[in-house]
Amino acid sequence: MTITPNLNGHVALVTGGSRGIGAAIAMALAEAGAAVAVNYLERSAKADAVVADIKSRGGRAIAVAADVSQAAAVTEMVDHVAFALGPIDILVNNAGIAIVRGIDELTEAEFDTTIAVNLKSAFLCTQAVLPAMRAKQWGRIVNISSGAARGAGAIGMHYNASKAGMEGLTRSYAARLVKEGITVNAVAPSLIETDMMRGRPELAARIPLGRLGRADEVAQAVLMVLGNDYMTGQTIMLNGGMAFN
């Protein structure tokens, strides 16, 4: 059974929303009634396609370019969305990069870039939307983490650290914002069939369910979290039955 909250009257920002998991989340939010800002950095055509798809179904959406690892760009983006759609009261921190590196290959620059894009961006975007959420006494923040926050993963320790940090942010913000009507949760998918994973069917052998996850299944989990007023500070695992030590 799929439980879809009524998001009419709400404005959502999805970072990294031009493809894969982000695009699926943007579409799901729009179908639930939210006006959606689709953030992207370089893939303007893909972001525009997501927006066009939402509009073709009667929804409201805009594409907005911004490097979410940069404070000034985030501030400008949030102001633009507020002007075009209204104040943001749903934030999905999905933007991220996955530079595959081993222990001896990883450079300082690659470590810093991963932390900035995957973790710092969640901090910057959250800080930027909090004034509007506080004014409304209602807000929903969902951070897209990964099973790599708990397991060894295949990308590298820099990626693991960024996702573990994101879950730390989730719990800390949740404890401090819940009395203001704002919930903060994380969704942690593992081995989802996106551009990064497509063409690697051997990965399915690691999953008890026997297949990779789908982006729409991640979006469904995000909707579940958004519709639950009592849930905050939690991480929802989506991994087809894989266990992490």
Short mmCIF file of C-alpha atoms in Angstrom, two decimals:
data_model
loop_
_atom_site.label_atom_id
_atom_site.label_comp_id
_atom_site.label_asym_id
_atom_site.label_seq_id
_atom_site.Cartn_x
_atom_site.Cartn_y
_atom_site.Cartn_z
CA MET A 1 0.00 0.00 0.00
CA THR A 2 1.32 3.45 -0.93
CA ILE A 3 0.55 6.30 1.45
CA THR A 4 0.73 9.70 -0.23
CA PRO A 5 0.43 12.87 1.87
CA ASN A 6 -1.55 15.86 0.67
CA LEU A 7 1.09 18.48 -0.15
CA ASN A 8 -1.20 21.05 -1.72
CA GLY A 9 -0.08 24.54 -0.72
CA HIS A 10 3.48 23.47 0.04
CA VAL A 11 6.67 24.42 -1.78
CA ALA A 12 9.49 21.90 -2.09
CA LEU A 13 13.12 22.25 -3.09
CA VAL A 14 14.93 19.14 -4.31
CA THR A 15 18.67 19.58 -4.69
CA GLY A 16 20.28 17.52 -7.42
CA GLY A 17 16.83 17.01 -8.85
CA SER A 18 17.60 16.74 -12.55
CA ARG A 19 17.94 12.95 -12.78
CA GLY A 20 17.85 9.63 -10.97
CA ILE A 21 16.65 9.67 -7.38
CA GLY A 22 16.27 13.44 -7.30
CA ALA A 23 14.07 13.52 -10.39
CA ALA A 24 11.89 10.71 -9.03
CA ILE A 25 11.46 12.59 -5.75
CA ALA A 26 10.59 15.83 -7.56
CA MET A 27 7.94 14.04 -9.61
CA ALA A 28 6.48 12.33 -6.54
CA LEU A 29 6.26 15.61 -4.62
CA ALA A 30 4.50 17.27 -7.53
CA GLU A 31 2.04 14.40 -7.84
CA ALA A 32 1.27 14.85 -4.13
CA GLY A 33 0.42 18.49 -4.81
CA ALA A 34 3.56 20.44 -3.95
CA ALA A 35 5.06 23.14 -6.11
CA VAL A 36 8.60 21.94 -6.82
CA ALA A 37 11.92 23.66 -7.45
CA VAL A 38 14.29 21.32 -9.28
CA ASN A 39 17.86 22.27 -8.48
CA TYR A 40 20.71 21.37 -10.79
CA LEU A 41 24.31 22.36 -11.38
CA GLU A 42 25.15 21.43 -14.97
CA ARG A 43 22.33 19.33 -16.49
CA SER A 44 19.94 22.12 -17.45
CA ALA A 45 18.25 20.09 -20.20
CA LYS A 46 17.46 17.24 -17.81
CA ALA A 47 16.15 19.64 -15.16
CA ASP A 48 13.98 21.36 -17.75
CA ALA A 49 12.63 17.98 -18.82
CA VAL A 50 11.61 17.16 -15.24
CA VAL A 51 9.89 20.54 -14.95
CA ALA A 52 8.12 20.05 -18.28
CA ASP A 53 6.89 16.63 -17.18
CA ILE A 54 5.51 18.07 -13.94
CA LYS A 55 3.77 20.91 -15.78
CA SER A 56 2.29 18.50 -18.33
CA ARG A 57 0.52 16.80 -15.44
CA GLY A 58 -0.88 20.08 -14.14
CA GLY A 59 1.77 20.79 -11.50
CA ARG A 60 3.85 23.86 -10.72
CA ALA A 61 7.62 23.65 -11.03
CA ILE A 62 10.75 25.58 -11.92
CA ALA A 63 14.35 24.60 -12.59
CA VAL A 64 16.95 26.53 -10.64
CA ALA A 65 20.70 26.34 -11.16
CA ALA A 66 22.98 26.60 -8.13
CA ASP A 67 26.15 25.11 -6.70
CA VAL A 68 24.70 24.06 -3.35
CA SER A 69 28.16 23.77 -1.80
CA GLN A 70 28.47 27.57 -1.98
CA ALA A 71 26.66 29.76 0.55
CA ALA A 72 26.00 32.73 -1.72
CA ALA A 73 24.59 30.48 -4.45
CA VAL A 74 22.28 28.77 -1.96
CA THR A 75 20.96 32.09 -0.64
CA GLU A 76 20.27 33.31 -4.17
CA MET A 77 18.55 30.03 -5.07
CA VAL A 78 16.25 30.07 -2.04
CA ASP A 79 15.31 33.71 -2.68
CA HIS A 80 14.55 32.91 -6.31
CA VAL A 81 12.33 29.96 -5.40
CA ALA A 82 10.46 32.02 -2.81
CA PHE A 83 9.78 34.70 -5.42
CA ALA A 84 8.68 32.25 -8.11
CA LEU A 85 6.76 29.64 -6.08
CA GLY A 86 6.54 30.84 -2.47
CA PRO A 87 8.54 30.20 0.72
CA ILE A 88 10.11 26.74 0.87
CA ASP A 89 8.68 24.49 3.57
CA ILE A 90 9.88 21.12 2.22
CA LEU A 91 13.58 20.56 1.60
CA VAL A 92 15.09 17.39 0.17
CA ASN A 93 18.88 17.43 0.37
CA ASN A 94 19.70 15.02 -2.44
CA ALA A 95 22.67 16.62 -4.24
CA GLY A 96 25.80 14.51 -4.10
CA ILE A 97 28.82 13.15 -5.91
CA ALA A 98 30.42 9.73 -5.81
CA ILE A 99 34.11 9.76 -6.72
CA VAL A 100 35.29 6.15 -6.55
CA ARG A 101 38.72 6.04 -4.90
CA GLY A 102 40.77 3.62 -2.84
CA ILE A 103 42.65 4.55 0.34
CA ASP A 104 45.92 5.27 -1.45
CA GLU A 105 44.33 7.02 -4.45
CA LEU A 106 42.14 9.56 -2.68
CA THR A 107 43.47 13.11 -2.79
CA GLU A 108 42.86 15.92 -0.32
CA ALA A 109 41.00 17.88 -2.99
CA GLU A 110 38.68 14.96 -3.71
CA PHE A 111 38.00 14.49 -0.01
CA ASP A 112 37.21 18.19 0.42
CA THR A 113 34.97 18.29 -2.65
CA THR A 114 33.00 15.25 -1.49
CA ILE A 115 32.41 16.71 1.97
CA ALA A 116 31.41 20.08 0.49
CA VAL A 117 28.92 18.69 -2.03
CA ASN A 118 27.46 15.83 0.01
CA LEU A 119 27.50 17.27 3.54
CA LYS A 120 28.15 21.01 3.62
CA SER A 121 25.39 21.52 1.06
CA ALA A 122 22.84 19.96 3.42
CA PHE A 123 23.91 22.38 6.15
CA LEU A 124 23.80 25.43 3.86
CA CYS A 125 20.41 24.60 2.36
CA THR A 126 18.90 23.78 5.75
CA GLN A 127 20.10 27.05 7.27
CA ALA A 128 18.73 28.97 4.29
CA VAL A 129 15.19 27.53 4.48
CA LEU A 130 14.79 27.56 8.27
CA PRO A 131 13.55 31.18 8.58
CA ALA A 132 10.54 30.48 6.35
CA MET A 133 9.80 27.19 8.09
CA ARG A 134 10.01 28.82 11.50
CA ALA A 135 7.72 31.63 10.41
CA LYS A 136 5.16 29.03 9.35
CA GLN A 137 5.80 26.76 12.35
CA TRP A 138 5.89 23.88 9.90
CA GLY A 139 8.67 22.31 7.87
CA ARG A 140 9.90 19.00 6.51
CA ILE A 141 13.56 18.27 5.79
CA VAL A 142 14.66 14.96 4.30
CA ASN A 143 18.34 14.16 3.79
CA ILE A 144 19.22 11.49 1.22
CA SER A 145 21.94 9.45 2.89
CA SER A 146 23.26 6.01 1.91
CA GLY A 147 23.93 2.57 3.33
CA ALA A 148 27.58 3.66 3.06
CA ALA A 149 27.04 5.66 6.25
CA ARG A 150 27.09 2.31 8.09
CA GLY A 151 28.90 -0.16 5.83
CA ALA A 152 32.21 -0.28 4.01
CA GLY A 153 30.66 0.64 0.68
CA ALA A 154 32.29 0.56 -2.73
CA ILE A 155 32.96 4.25 -3.35
CA GLY A 156 35.44 5.15 -0.63
CA MET A 157 35.94 6.39 2.90
CA HIS A 158 35.37 10.00 1.86
CA TYR A 159 31.87 9.13 0.64
CA ASN A 160 31.16 7.10 3.78
CA ALA A 161 32.23 10.02 5.96
CA SER A 162 30.03 12.48 4.08
CA LYS A 163 26.94 10.30 4.46
CA ALA A 164 27.62 9.47 8.10
CA GLY A 165 27.95 13.20 8.72
CA MET A 166 24.63 13.81 6.99
CA GLU A 167 22.92 11.42 9.38
CA GLY A 168 24.57 13.23 12.30
CA LEU A 169 23.16 16.50 11.00
CA THR A 170 19.76 14.85 10.70
CA ARG A 171 19.65 13.79 14.35
CA SER A 172 21.02 17.09 15.63
CA TYR A 173 18.63 19.30 13.69
CA ALA A 174 15.71 17.02 14.53
CA ALA A 175 16.25 17.31 18.28
CA ARG A 176 16.51 21.08 18.12
CA LEU A 177 13.68 21.87 15.69
CA VAL A 178 10.89 19.49 16.63
CA LYS A 179 9.21 21.95 19.01
CA GLU A 180 9.03 24.46 16.16
CA GLY A 181 6.96 22.14 13.99
CA ILE A 182 9.89 21.07 11.82
CA THR A 183 10.83 17.42 11.34
CA VAL A 184 14.16 16.23 9.97
CA ASN A 185 14.73 12.68 8.76
CA ALA A 186 17.03 10.78 6.44
CA VAL A 187 16.38 8.16 3.77
CA ALA A 188 19.34 5.87 3.11
CA PRO A 189 19.10 3.90 -0.14
CA SER A 190 21.66 1.30 -1.21
CA LEU A 191 22.31 0.02 -4.73
CA ILE A 192 19.59 1.87 -6.59
CA GLU A 193 19.34 1.53 -10.36
CA THR A 194 20.52 4.97 -11.44
CA ASP A 195 23.00 6.13 -14.08
CA MET A 196 25.83 5.38 -11.67
CA MET A 197 24.76 1.77 -11.07
CA ARG A 198 23.08 0.88 -14.36
CA GLY A 199 24.91 -1.77 -16.38
CA ARG A 200 26.27 -3.55 -13.31
CA PRO A 201 23.87 -6.48 -12.86
CA GLU A 202 26.42 -8.32 -10.74
CA LEU A 203 25.61 -5.96 -7.87
CA ALA A 204 22.20 -7.59 -7.50
CA ALA A 205 23.93 -10.73 -6.19
CA ARG A 206 24.69 -8.83 -2.97
CA ILE A 207 21.02 -8.06 -2.36
CA PRO A 208 18.77 -10.68 -0.71
CA LEU A 209 15.80 -9.39 -2.71
CA GLY A 210 17.71 -10.23 -5.88
CA ARG A 211 17.51 -6.90 -7.70
CA LEU A 212 18.60 -3.29 -7.51
CA GLY A 213 16.23 -0.77 -5.98
CA ARG A 214 14.32 1.75 -8.07
CA ALA A 215 14.38 5.52 -7.81
CA ASP A 216 10.60 5.61 -7.42
CA GLU A 217 10.90 3.36 -4.35
CA VAL A 218 13.21 5.94 -2.76
CA ALA A 219 10.70 8.67 -3.62
CA GLN A 220 7.95 6.62 -1.96
CA ALA A 221 9.97 6.50 1.26
CA VAL A 222 10.44 10.26 1.14
CA LEU A 223 6.67 10.75 0.84
CA MET A 224 6.12 8.43 3.79
CA VAL A 225 8.45 10.50 5.94
CA LEU A 226 6.83 13.77 4.86
CA GLY A 227 3.40 12.52 5.84
CA ASN A 228 4.34 11.46 9.37
CA ASP A 229 4.17 14.27 11.91
CA TYR A 230 5.57 12.11 14.72
CA MET A 231 8.66 10.81 12.96
CA THR A 232 11.83 12.87 13.32
CA GLY A 233 15.53 12.18 13.72
CA GLN A 234 15.21 8.81 11.98
CA THR A 235 16.99 7.15 9.08
CA ILE A 236 14.90 4.95 6.80
CA MET A 237 16.99 2.18 5.23
CA LEU A 238 16.20 0.97 1.71
CA ASN A 239 18.51 -1.89 0.84
CA GLY A 240 16.57 -4.95 -0.28
CA GLY A 241 17.46 -6.83 2.89
CA MET A 242 21.21 -6.25 3.03
CA ALA A 243 22.68 -6.19 6.53
CA PHE A 244 25.37 -3.79 7.70
CA ASN A 245 27.71 -4.35 10.60
#
